[in-house]
mmCIF file of C-alpha atoms in Angstrom:
data_model
loop_
_atom_site.group_PDB
_atom_site.id
_atom_site.type_symbol
_atom_site.label_atom_id
_atom_site.label_comp_id
_atom_site.label_asym_id
_atom_site.label_seq_id
_atom_site.Cartn_x
_atom_site.Cartn_y
_atom_site.Cartn_z
ATOM 1 C CA UNK A 1 -44.313 30.665 4.389
ATOM 2 C CA UNK A 2 -41.162 29.384 6.506
ATOM 3 C CA UNK A 3 -38.185 31.991 7.263
ATOM 4 C CA UNK A 4 -35.399 32.159 3.897
ATOM 5 C CA UNK A 5 -32.038 31.565 5.464
ATOM 6 C CA UNK A 6 -28.484 31.376 3.686
ATOM 7 C CA UNK A 7 -27.106 28.637 1.632
ATOM 8 C CA UNK A 8 -24.459 28.162 3.744
ATOM 9 C CA UNK A 9 -26.895 28.225 7.107
ATOM 10 C CA UNK A 10 -29.380 26.370 5.714
ATOM 11 C CA UNK A 11 -26.512 23.902 4.728
ATOM 12 C CA UNK A 12 -25.721 23.307 7.916
ATOM 13 C CA UNK A 13 -28.942 23.121 9.235
ATOM 14 C CA UNK A 14 -30.261 20.372 7.714
ATOM 15 C CA UNK A 15 -26.866 18.335 7.463
ATOM 16 C CA UNK A 16 -27.173 18.820 12.031
ATOM 17 C CA UNK A 17 -30.804 17.418 10.928
ATOM 18 C CA UNK A 18 -29.663 14.444 8.548
ATOM 19 C CA UNK A 19 -26.659 13.546 11.488
ATOM 20 C CA UNK A 20 -29.364 12.978 14.448
ATOM 21 C CA UNK A 21 -32.288 11.803 11.961
ATOM 22 C CA UNK A 22 -29.942 9.333 10.368
ATOM 23 C CA UNK A 23 -30.804 9.991 7.030
ATOM 24 C CA UNK A 24 -29.304 9.900 3.836
ATOM 25 C CA UNK A 25 -28.952 13.340 2.042
ATOM 26 C CA UNK A 26 -31.531 12.199 -0.975
ATOM 27 C CA UNK A 27 -33.734 14.273 -1.895
ATOM 28 C CA UNK A 28 -36.813 13.656 -0.083
ATOM 29 C CA UNK A 29 -35.078 13.314 3.265
ATOM 30 C CA UNK A 30 -34.199 16.941 2.278
ATOM 31 C CA UNK A 31 -37.309 18.134 1.527
ATOM 32 C CA UNK A 32 -38.228 16.516 5.210
ATOM 33 C CA UNK A 33 -35.170 17.968 6.844
ATOM 34 C CA UNK A 34 -36.811 21.670 5.541
ATOM 35 C CA UNK A 35 -40.158 21.086 6.520
ATOM 36 C CA UNK A 36 -39.349 20.343 9.951
ATOM 37 C CA UNK A 37 -36.880 23.506 10.584
ATOM 38 C CA UNK A 38 -39.630 25.826 9.245
ATOM 39 C CA UNK A 39 -37.263 27.176 6.005
ATOM 40 C CA UNK A 40 -37.538 28.102 2.557
ATOM 41 C CA UNK A 41 -34.765 27.364 -0.642
ATOM 42 C CA UNK A 42 -35.289 28.757 -3.516
ATOM 43 C CA UNK A 43 -35.105 25.357 -6.041
ATOM 44 C CA UNK A 44 -31.707 26.019 -7.745
ATOM 45 C CA UNK A 45 -30.437 26.434 -3.579
ATOM 46 C CA UNK A 46 -31.919 23.207 -3.169
ATOM 47 C CA UNK A 47 -29.777 21.554 -5.829
ATOM 48 C CA UNK A 48 -27.079 22.912 -4.549
ATOM 49 C CA UNK A 49 -27.384 22.103 -1.189
ATOM 50 C CA UNK A 50 -28.648 18.697 -1.716
ATOM 51 C CA UNK A 51 -25.299 18.561 -4.092
ATOM 52 C CA UNK A 52 -23.253 19.697 -1.032
ATOM 53 C CA UNK A 53 -24.643 16.825 1.412
ATOM 54 C CA UNK A 54 -23.775 14.404 -0.774
ATOM 55 C CA UNK A 55 -20.543 14.861 -1.312
ATOM 56 C CA UNK A 56 -19.783 15.488 2.764
ATOM 57 C CA UNK A 57 -22.234 12.552 3.675
ATOM 58 C CA UNK A 58 -21.081 9.933 1.582
ATOM 59 C CA UNK A 59 -17.720 8.730 -0.204
ATOM 60 C CA UNK A 60 -15.007 10.985 0.157
ATOM 61 C CA UNK A 61 -16.693 14.431 -0.473
ATOM 62 C CA UNK A 62 -14.878 16.604 -2.604
ATOM 63 C CA UNK A 63 -12.034 14.191 -3.341
ATOM 64 C CA UNK A 64 -14.029 11.778 -4.745
ATOM 65 C CA UNK A 65 -14.088 13.047 -8.417
ATOM 66 C CA UNK A 66 -9.631 12.640 -7.698
ATOM 67 C CA UNK A 67 -9.954 9.444 -6.235
ATOM 68 C CA UNK A 68 -12.260 8.162 -9.110
ATOM 69 C CA UNK A 69 -9.442 9.051 -12.044
ATOM 70 C CA UNK A 70 -7.752 6.140 -13.047
ATOM 71 C CA UNK A 71 -4.579 8.299 -13.387
ATOM 72 C CA UNK A 72 -4.149 9.976 -9.526
ATOM 73 C CA UNK A 73 -2.473 7.695 -7.267
ATOM 74 C CA UNK A 74 -2.406 9.702 -3.867
ATOM 75 C CA UNK A 75 -4.938 12.426 -2.805
ATOM 76 C CA UNK A 76 -3.721 14.587 -0.148
ATOM 77 C CA UNK A 77 -5.049 16.297 2.237
ATOM 78 C CA UNK A 78 -3.410 20.167 4.592
ATOM 79 C CA UNK A 79 -6.120 21.331 6.513
ATOM 80 C CA UNK A 80 -8.284 23.747 5.250
ATOM 81 C CA UNK A 81 -4.379 25.104 2.999
ATOM 82 C CA UNK A 82 -4.610 22.493 -0.131
ATOM 83 C CA UNK A 83 -4.962 19.868 -1.487
ATOM 84 C CA UNK A 84 -2.093 18.287 -3.492
ATOM 85 C CA UNK A 85 -2.463 15.092 -5.629
ATOM 86 C CA UNK A 86 0.260 13.053 -7.482
ATOM 87 C CA UNK A 87 -0.527 11.345 -10.770
ATOM 88 C CA UNK A 88 2.751 9.136 -11.347
ATOM 89 C CA UNK A 89 4.912 12.320 -11.562
ATOM 90 C CA UNK A 90 5.485 13.716 -8.511
ATOM 91 C CA UNK A 91 2.472 16.396 -6.218
ATOM 92 C CA UNK A 92 0.616 18.734 -8.371
ATOM 93 C CA UNK A 93 -1.798 21.190 -6.157
ATOM 94 C CA UNK A 94 -4.999 21.104 -7.252
ATOM 95 C CA UNK A 95 -7.940 24.052 -6.932
ATOM 96 C CA UNK A 96 -10.091 22.533 -4.833
ATOM 97 C CA UNK A 97 -11.262 23.302 -1.086
ATOM 98 C CA UNK A 98 -12.531 20.565 1.329
ATOM 99 C CA UNK A 99 -14.138 23.113 3.616
ATOM 100 C CA UNK A 100 -13.609 24.327 7.082
ATOM 101 C CA UNK A 101 -11.707 23.000 9.650
ATOM 102 C CA UNK A 102 -14.603 21.421 11.151
ATOM 103 C CA UNK A 103 -15.536 20.127 7.369
ATOM 104 C CA UNK A 104 -12.287 18.696 6.881
ATOM 105 C CA UNK A 105 -12.359 16.631 10.133
ATOM 106 C CA UNK A 106 -16.076 15.211 9.745
ATOM 107 C CA UNK A 107 -14.348 13.846 5.992
ATOM 108 C CA UNK A 108 -11.839 12.704 7.981
ATOM 109 C CA UNK A 109 -14.007 10.527 10.356
ATOM 110 C CA UNK A 110 -16.529 9.487 8.304
ATOM 111 C CA UNK A 111 -13.616 7.805 5.775
ATOM 112 C CA UNK A 112 -12.377 6.040 9.010
ATOM 113 C CA UNK A 113 -16.162 5.284 10.359
ATOM 114 C CA UNK A 114 -16.503 3.941 6.597
ATOM 115 C CA UNK A 115 -12.881 1.721 7.108
ATOM 116 C CA UNK A 116 -14.864 0.476 11.268
ATOM 117 C CA UNK A 117 -12.810 2.677 12.886
ATOM 118 C CA UNK A 118 -12.738 5.430 15.234
ATOM 119 C CA UNK A 119 -11.184 8.712 15.086
ATOM 120 C CA UNK A 120 -11.052 11.376 17.825
ATOM 121 C CA UNK A 121 -9.884 13.450 20.173
ATOM 122 C CA UNK A 122 -8.606 9.944 22.125
ATOM 123 C CA UNK A 123 -7.495 8.354 19.126
ATOM 124 C CA UNK A 124 -6.700 10.798 16.528
ATOM 125 C CA UNK A 125 -4.693 8.964 13.939
ATOM 126 C CA UNK A 126 -5.952 6.783 11.991
ATOM 127 C CA UNK A 127 -4.093 3.776 9.447
ATOM 128 C CA UNK A 128 -7.152 1.845 7.686
ATOM 129 C CA UNK A 129 -8.130 0.645 3.860
ATOM 130 C CA UNK A 130 -11.455 1.794 2.394
ATOM 131 C CA UNK A 131 -14.087 -1.132 1.121
ATOM 132 C CA UNK A 132 -13.158 0.152 -2.396
ATOM 133 C CA UNK A 133 -9.554 -0.889 -1.690
ATOM 134 C CA UNK A 134 -8.007 2.818 -0.796
ATOM 135 C CA UNK A 135 -5.562 3.110 1.996
ATOM 136 C CA UNK A 136 -6.387 5.576 4.403
ATOM 137 C CA UNK A 137 -4.218 7.482 6.820
ATOM 138 C CA UNK A 138 -5.632 10.530 8.792
ATOM 139 C CA UNK A 139 -4.328 12.679 11.713
ATOM 140 C CA UNK A 140 -6.432 14.924 13.891
ATOM 141 C CA UNK A 141 -5.915 18.988 14.569
ATOM 142 C CA UNK A 142 -4.178 19.770 17.151
ATOM 143 C CA UNK A 143 -1.593 17.147 16.657
ATOM 144 C CA UNK A 144 -0.788 17.666 12.958
ATOM 145 C CA UNK A 145 -0.774 20.658 12.110
ATOM 146 C CA UNK A 146 -1.636 23.188 9.763
ATOM 147 C CA UNK A 147 -4.937 21.235 10.545
ATOM 148 C CA UNK A 148 -6.466 18.090 10.511
ATOM 149 C CA UNK A 149 -4.355 15.810 7.389
ATOM 150 C CA UNK A 150 -5.775 12.863 5.073
ATOM 151 C CA UNK A 151 -3.700 11.138 2.807
ATOM 152 C CA UNK A 152 -5.012 8.638 0.583
ATOM 153 C CA UNK A 153 -3.706 6.292 -1.999
ATOM 154 C CA UNK A 154 -5.893 4.203 -4.292
ATOM 155 C CA UNK A 155 -4.895 1.318 -5.166
ATOM 156 C CA UNK A 156 -3.836 -0.375 -8.268
ATOM 157 C CA UNK A 157 -6.239 0.263 -11.227
ATOM 158 C CA UNK A 158 -4.292 -1.173 -14.198
ATOM 159 C CA UNK A 159 -4.292 -4.666 -14.109
ATOM 160 C CA UNK A 160 0.154 -5.112 -14.541
ATOM 161 C CA UNK A 161 1.869 -7.839 -15.521
ATOM 162 C CA UNK A 162 5.483 -8.268 -16.306
ATOM 163 C CA UNK A 163 5.000 -7.599 -20.026
ATOM 164 C CA UNK A 164 3.287 -4.798 -19.158
ATOM 165 C CA UNK A 165 5.649 -3.911 -16.860
ATOM 166 C CA UNK A 166 8.515 -4.668 -19.663
ATOM 167 C CA UNK A 167 5.935 -1.721 -22.054
ATOM 168 C CA UNK A 168 5.826 1.108 -19.281
ATOM 169 C CA UNK A 169 10.173 0.433 -19.119
ATOM 170 C CA UNK A 170 9.745 -1.233 -15.511
ATOM 171 C CA UNK A 171 11.089 -3.684 -16.572
ATOM 172 C CA UNK A 172 14.032 -4.205 -19.808
ATOM 173 C CA UNK A 173 13.223 -7.289 -21.839
ATOM 174 C CA UNK A 174 16.085 -8.929 -20.395
ATOM 175 C CA UNK A 175 15.139 -8.108 -16.938
ATOM 176 C CA UNK A 176 11.882 -9.702 -17.279
ATOM 177 C CA UNK A 177 13.305 -13.059 -18.741
ATOM 178 C CA UNK A 178 15.872 -13.332 -15.383
ATOM 179 C CA UNK A 179 12.698 -13.059 -13.206
ATOM 180 C CA UNK A 180 10.564 -15.513 -14.410
ATOM 181 C CA UNK A 181 14.496 -17.579 -13.834
ATOM 182 C CA UNK A 182 14.076 -15.623 -9.939
ATOM 183 C CA UNK A 183 10.015 -17.208 -10.196
ATOM 184 C CA UNK A 184 11.114 -20.956 -10.898
ATOM 185 C CA UNK A 185 14.479 -21.090 -9.510
ATOM 186 C CA UNK A 186 12.204 -20.790 -6.320
ATOM 187 C CA UNK A 187 14.010 -18.069 -4.575
ATOM 188 C CA UNK A 188 13.456 -16.246 -1.056
ATOM 189 C CA UNK A 189 13.752 -12.592 -1.967
ATOM 190 C CA UNK A 190 12.589 -8.871 -0.355
ATOM 191 C CA UNK A 191 11.236 -6.163 -2.815
ATOM 192 C CA UNK A 192 12.909 -2.752 -2.110
ATOM 193 C CA UNK A 193 12.825 0.492 -2.475
ATOM 194 C CA UNK A 194 11.277 3.574 -1.403
ATOM 195 C CA UNK A 195 7.416 4.801 -0.996
ATOM 196 C CA UNK A 196 5.532 4.526 -4.507
ATOM 197 C CA UNK A 197 8.502 2.922 -6.205
ATOM 198 C CA UNK A 198 6.131 0.245 -7.153
ATOM 199 C CA UNK A 199 7.401 -2.098 -5.004
ATOM 200 C CA UNK A 200 4.021 -4.469 -4.087
ATOM 201 C CA UNK A 201 3.323 -4.247 -7.811
ATOM 202 C CA UNK A 202 6.626 -5.881 -8.792
ATOM 203 C CA UNK A 203 6.362 -8.633 -6.336
ATOM 204 C CA UNK A 204 2.352 -9.046 -7.762
ATOM 205 C CA UNK A 205 3.202 -9.427 -10.477
ATOM 206 C CA UNK A 206 6.492 -12.202 -9.396
ATOM 207 C CA UNK A 207 3.149 -13.564 -7.995
ATOM 208 C CA UNK A 208 1.588 -14.558 -10.877
ATOM 209 C CA UNK A 209 4.564 -16.447 -11.899
ATOM 210 C CA UNK A 210 4.373 -19.154 -9.614
ATOM 211 C CA UNK A 211 2.856 -22.784 -10.865
ATOM 212 C CA UNK A 212 -1.348 -22.320 -10.234
ATOM 213 C CA UNK A 213 0.054 -26.494 -7.886
ATOM 214 C CA UNK A 214 1.671 -24.301 -5.433
ATOM 215 C CA UNK A 215 -0.243 -22.455 -2.574
ATOM 216 C CA UNK A 216 0.836 -19.118 -1.859
ATOM 217 C CA UNK A 217 0.098 -17.658 1.788
ATOM 218 C CA UNK A 218 0.375 -13.745 1.512
ATOM 219 C CA UNK A 219 0.321 -11.630 5.169
ATOM 220 C CA UNK A 220 -0.621 -8.417 5.232
ATOM 221 C CA UNK A 221 -1.445 -5.547 7.396
ATOM 222 C CA UNK A 222 -4.108 -3.830 4.575
ATOM 223 C CA UNK A 223 -5.250 -5.733 2.095
ATOM 224 C CA UNK A 224 -2.813 -5.194 -1.451
ATOM 225 C CA UNK A 225 -1.176 -7.621 -3.193
ATOM 226 C CA UNK A 226 -3.659 -10.486 -3.960
ATOM 227 C CA UNK A 227 -2.327 -11.251 -7.381
ATOM 228 C CA UNK A 228 -4.068 -13.305 -9.927
ATOM 229 C CA UNK A 229 -3.664 -16.991 -8.469
ATOM 230 C CA UNK A 230 -6.336 -19.744 -8.128
ATOM 231 C CA UNK A 231 -5.105 -20.492 -4.539
ATOM 232 C CA UNK A 232 -4.018 -17.102 -3.621
ATOM 233 C CA UNK A 233 -4.914 -16.922 0.539
ATOM 234 C CA UNK A 234 -3.837 -14.084 2.839
ATOM 235 C CA UNK A 235 -4.000 -13.293 6.648
ATOM 236 C CA UNK A 236 -4.318 -9.759 7.230
ATOM 237 C CA UNK A 237 -3.820 -8.230 9.923
ATOM 238 C CA UNK A 238 -6.209 -6.161 12.726
ATOM 239 C CA UNK A 239 -5.178 -3.171 15.093
ATOM 240 C CA UNK A 240 -5.613 -2.789 18.856
ATOM 241 C CA UNK A 241 -9.771 -1.440 19.303
ATOM 242 C CA UNK A 242 -10.065 2.325 20.760
ATOM 243 C CA UNK A 243 -9.483 0.052 24.273
ATOM 244 C CA UNK A 244 -6.038 -1.381 23.398
ATOM 245 C CA UNK A 245 -7.631 -4.647 22.543
ATOM 246 C CA UNK A 246 -8.020 -6.996 20.132
ATOM 247 C CA UNK A 247 -5.198 -6.062 17.660
ATOM 248 C CA UNK A 248 -3.609 -9.162 15.216
ATOM 249 C CA UNK A 249 0.020 -8.553 14.508
ATOM 250 C CA UNK A 250 1.913 -9.702 11.353
ATOM 251 C CA UNK A 251 4.061 -11.911 13.763
ATOM 252 C CA UNK A 252 0.907 -13.527 15.398
ATOM 253 C CA UNK A 253 0.017 -14.006 11.807
ATOM 254 C CA UNK A 254 3.131 -15.335 10.417
ATOM 255 C CA UNK A 255 3.057 -17.719 12.967
ATOM 256 C CA UNK A 256 0.165 -18.978 12.038
ATOM 257 C CA UNK A 257 0.896 -18.688 8.313
ATOM 258 C CA UNK A 258 3.752 -21.580 8.927
ATOM 259 C CA UNK A 259 1.234 -24.009 10.253
ATOM 260 C CA UNK A 260 -1.503 -23.599 6.482
ATOM 261 C CA UNK A 261 0.780 -25.730 5.056
ATOM 262 C CA UNK A 262 2.385 -23.161 2.499
ATOM 263 C CA UNK A 263 4.115 -23.647 -0.422
ATOM 264 C CA UNK A 264 5.706 -20.126 -0.176
ATOM 265 C CA UNK A 265 5.533 -17.105 2.209
ATOM 266 C CA UNK A 266 4.662 -14.199 1.094
ATOM 267 C CA UNK A 267 4.746 -10.867 3.888
ATOM 268 C CA UNK A 268 3.133 -7.533 1.604
ATOM 269 C CA UNK A 269 5.715 -5.193 3.656
ATOM 270 C CA UNK A 270 7.919 -6.126 5.859
ATOM 271 C CA UNK A 271 8.028 -3.180 8.799
ATOM 272 C CA UNK A 272 8.451 -4.755 12.217
ATOM 273 C CA UNK A 273 9.288 -8.001 13.993
ATOM 274 C CA UNK A 274 7.806 -10.314 12.207
ATOM 275 C CA UNK A 275 11.022 -9.862 9.868
ATOM 276 C CA UNK A 276 12.356 -12.796 12.766
ATOM 277 C CA UNK A 277 9.276 -15.025 11.636
ATOM 278 C CA UNK A 278 9.642 -14.085 8.428
ATOM 279 C CA UNK A 279 13.772 -14.605 8.191
ATOM 280 C CA UNK A 280 13.102 -17.712 10.155
ATOM 281 C CA UNK A 281 10.503 -18.633 7.112
ATOM 282 C CA UNK A 282 13.321 -18.391 4.961
ATOM 283 C CA UNK A 283 15.670 -20.646 6.380
ATOM 284 C CA UNK A 284 13.797 -23.989 7.617
ATOM 285 C CA UNK A 285 12.506 -25.262 4.176
ATOM 286 C CA UNK A 286 9.992 -22.945 3.143
ATOM 287 C CA UNK A 287 11.428 -21.801 -0.381
ATOM 288 C CA UNK A 288 9.470 -19.195 -2.578
ATOM 289 C CA UNK A 289 9.872 -16.920 1.041
ATOM 290 C CA UNK A 290 9.261 -13.063 -0.234
ATOM 291 C CA UNK A 291 8.338 -9.513 0.515
ATOM 292 C CA UNK A 292 8.634 -5.963 0.135
ATOM 293 C CA UNK A 293 10.766 -3.452 2.468
ATOM 294 C CA UNK A 294 11.595 0.257 2.356
ATOM 295 C CA UNK A 295 15.011 0.834 2.131
ATOM 296 C CA UNK A 296 16.897 3.730 0.394
ATOM 297 C CA UNK A 297 19.243 0.814 -1.223
ATOM 298 C CA UNK A 298 20.486 -2.067 -1.489
ATOM 299 C CA UNK A 299 23.574 -1.725 0.559
ATOM 300 C CA UNK A 300 21.236 -0.013 3.652
ATOM 301 C CA UNK A 301 19.016 -3.302 3.783
ATOM 302 C CA UNK A 302 21.218 -5.290 5.730
ATOM 303 C CA UNK A 303 21.388 -2.261 8.609
ATOM 304 C CA UNK A 304 17.286 -2.234 7.947
ATOM 305 C CA UNK A 305 17.288 -5.407 8.591
ATOM 306 C CA UNK A 306 19.018 -6.049 11.572
ATOM 307 C CA UNK A 307 17.608 -2.827 13.228
ATOM 308 C CA UNK A 308 13.851 -4.839 12.714
ATOM 309 C CA UNK A 309 14.971 -7.771 14.234
ATOM 310 C CA UNK A 310 17.497 -6.692 16.531
ATOM 311 C CA UNK A 311 14.081 -4.584 18.134
ATOM 312 C CA UNK A 312 12.546 -7.842 18.385
ATOM 313 C CA UNK A 313 14.983 -9.640 20.509
ATOM 314 C CA UNK A 314 16.694 -11.416 18.203
ATOM 315 C CA UNK A 315 20.859 -10.984 19.025
ATOM 316 C CA UNK A 316 22.856 -9.580 15.834
ATOM 317 C CA UNK A 317 25.016 -12.350 15.035
ATOM 318 C CA UNK A 318 21.915 -14.474 14.869
ATOM 319 C CA UNK A 319 20.221 -11.823 12.305
ATOM 320 C CA UNK A 320 23.499 -11.575 9.683
ATOM 321 C CA UNK A 321 23.127 -15.483 9.806
ATOM 322 C CA UNK A 322 19.836 -15.780 8.928
ATOM 323 C CA UNK A 323 19.849 -13.294 6.299
ATOM 324 C CA UNK A 324 23.449 -15.295 4.744
ATOM 325 C CA UNK A 325 21.604 -18.427 4.715
ATOM 326 C CA UNK A 326 18.019 -17.433 3.863
ATOM 327 C CA UNK A 327 17.702 -14.335 1.928
ATOM 328 C CA UNK A 328 19.328 -15.712 -2.091
ATOM 329 C CA UNK A 329 17.997 -12.161 -3.578
ATOM 330 C CA UNK A 330 17.450 -8.150 -3.513
ATOM 331 C CA UNK A 331 15.228 -6.885 -6.445
ATOM 332 C CA UNK A 332 15.596 -2.768 -5.982
ATOM 333 C CA UNK A 333 13.154 -0.826 -7.518
ATOM 334 C CA UNK A 334 13.581 3.067 -7.989
ATOM 335 C CA UNK A 335 11.191 5.939 -8.819
ATOM 336 C CA UNK A 336 12.819 9.209 -10.464
ATOM 337 C CA UNK A 337 11.977 12.861 -9.812
ATOM 338 C CA UNK A 338 9.889 12.452 -13.315
ATOM 339 C CA UNK A 339 7.499 9.659 -11.898
ATOM 340 C CA UNK A 340 8.889 6.946 -14.047
ATOM 341 C CA UNK A 341 10.099 3.613 -11.779
ATOM 342 C CA UNK A 342 12.271 0.538 -13.274
ATOM 343 C CA UNK A 343 14.113 -2.537 -11.516
ATOM 344 C CA UNK A 344 17.506 -1.166 -11.662
ATOM 345 C CA UNK A 345 19.508 -4.264 -9.950
ATOM 346 C CA UNK A 346 19.250 -7.659 -8.827
ATOM 347 C CA UNK A 347 21.710 -8.276 -5.757
ATOM 348 C CA UNK A 348 23.127 -11.263 -3.553
ATOM 349 C CA UNK A 349 23.430 -11.754 0.295
ATOM 350 C CA UNK A 350 27.859 -12.089 0.905
ATOM 351 C CA UNK A 351 28.217 -12.895 4.470
ATOM 352 C CA UNK A 352 30.961 -9.972 6.312
ATOM 353 C CA UNK A 353 33.632 -10.331 9.542
ATOM 354 C CA UNK A 354 31.219 -8.518 11.378
ATOM 355 C CA UNK A 355 27.445 -7.984 9.075
ATOM 356 C CA UNK A 356 26.536 -9.279 6.181
ATOM 357 C CA UNK A 357 26.454 -6.896 2.686
ATOM 358 C CA UNK A 358 24.040 -6.587 -1.023
ATOM 359 C CA UNK A 359 25.692 -6.637 -3.951
ATOM 360 C CA UNK A 360 24.490 -6.196 -7.010
ATOM 361 C CA UNK A 361 24.294 -9.833 -9.132
ATOM 362 C CA UNK A 362 22.754 -7.978 -12.288
ATOM 363 C CA UNK A 363 22.289 -4.980 -13.665
ATOM 364 C CA UNK A 364 19.831 -4.093 -15.580
ATOM 365 C CA UNK A 365 20.417 -1.251 -18.152
ATOM 366 C CA UNK A 366 18.307 -0.091 -21.551
ATOM 367 C CA UNK A 367 20.673 -2.200 -23.477
ATOM 368 C CA UNK A 368 21.872 -5.342 -21.567
ATOM 369 C CA UNK A 369 21.395 -6.745 -18.507
ATOM 370 C CA UNK A 370 25.064 -6.515 -16.574
ATOM 371 C CA UNK A 371 26.057 -9.878 -15.067
ATOM 372 C CA UNK A 372 28.283 -9.302 -12.498
ATOM 373 C CA UNK A 373 29.186 -12.518 -10.808
ATOM 374 C CA UNK A 374 28.902 -15.022 -14.090
ATOM 375 C CA UNK A 375 29.489 -17.674 -11.837
ATOM 376 C CA UNK A 376 28.196 -17.166 -8.221
ATOM 377 C CA UNK A 377 25.940 -20.138 -7.096
ATOM 378 C CA UNK A 378 22.699 -17.819 -7.639
ATOM 379 C CA UNK A 379 23.534 -16.700 -10.786
ATOM 380 C CA UNK A 380 23.969 -20.406 -11.821
ATOM 381 C CA UNK A 381 21.233 -21.808 -10.651
ATOM 382 C CA UNK A 382 18.948 -19.144 -12.473
ATOM 383 C CA UNK A 383 20.916 -19.561 -15.812
ATOM 384 C CA UNK A 384 19.913 -23.302 -15.264
ATOM 385 C CA UNK A 385 16.221 -22.589 -14.457
ATOM 386 C CA UNK A 386 15.806 -20.059 -17.025
ATOM 387 C CA UNK A 387 17.292 -22.101 -20.077
ATOM 388 C CA UNK A 388 14.132 -24.642 -19.254
ATOM 389 C CA UNK A 389 11.597 -22.505 -19.093
ATOM 390 C CA UNK A 390 13.232 -20.438 -22.454
#
């Protein structure tokens, strides 16, 4: 008869044995661990330990039930202090604990390992995609405070298309009509908005409007778009390894993409020097280029693009020249405090004396869209195409 011990101590000792033996927490493996350790546990306690270790050593642990919930888009762990989720209407605190700081750290490291990434004191940050498509960002203490931070963003679970976005109130009926015209006219455009505003969802739905005879080439840091299209292929970036080698950035992928006979080139999210290649593609005969970018408003977009492009080596005058000549439309998506998302406007680029600016072409409202510049060439082009596809 072995020595009886507390459930917590027993779980810690069994966990250590399983890790050393590289075994999963199955009933047989836990039984072997107990026999090897010479300890005894009551049947009820044993079942609880098996469940606890299963949560700790497999999947996302205690967070898995939250991730599996279809309405949840984000799960945030703030050290040992709190767990928050977003069901689309703002953050809500959950009555759930992940464990002490070592447990939170182990969870972050296990999730990183599932994505094939390293997470330790020498590499205290990770930004990766899990096998199920969940986006992971984690930061270890003491760099992170009040402890290890874990951010999980679930992939889109609803099979949206433009009609369903209309039903959800994101796009007005007339807005759907104009968006279809935008795609049919092969305009180059960017979808802008804040975090969680639905930029990627709208871009994915728009790409599904591309004729099946056209080849879409998507460039992304982490695969998220994946539109339902028969000829959509993708190039995905890769971070540097622990030795600082092996990284593939989006600028490299953009250069490759332009040699792969694309009909449309799409950057999932513009956030760095790849903006130079995207502007170049828009100005060298690649119609219908697209992407998303974080920007607070259409008016702020030129400055945002300028900052990224100048940092990549393009001079200011060249940035605004290429912007005015290549970018044809800007879609602005807003997210209200209630969590509701909506397409608010479609803007166009207007050259200025010192810098380009974005002015509204169409403002979308519940009643009807307001066309601000009826005789603008882009409006004329979209209207002509819209008559053909009506």
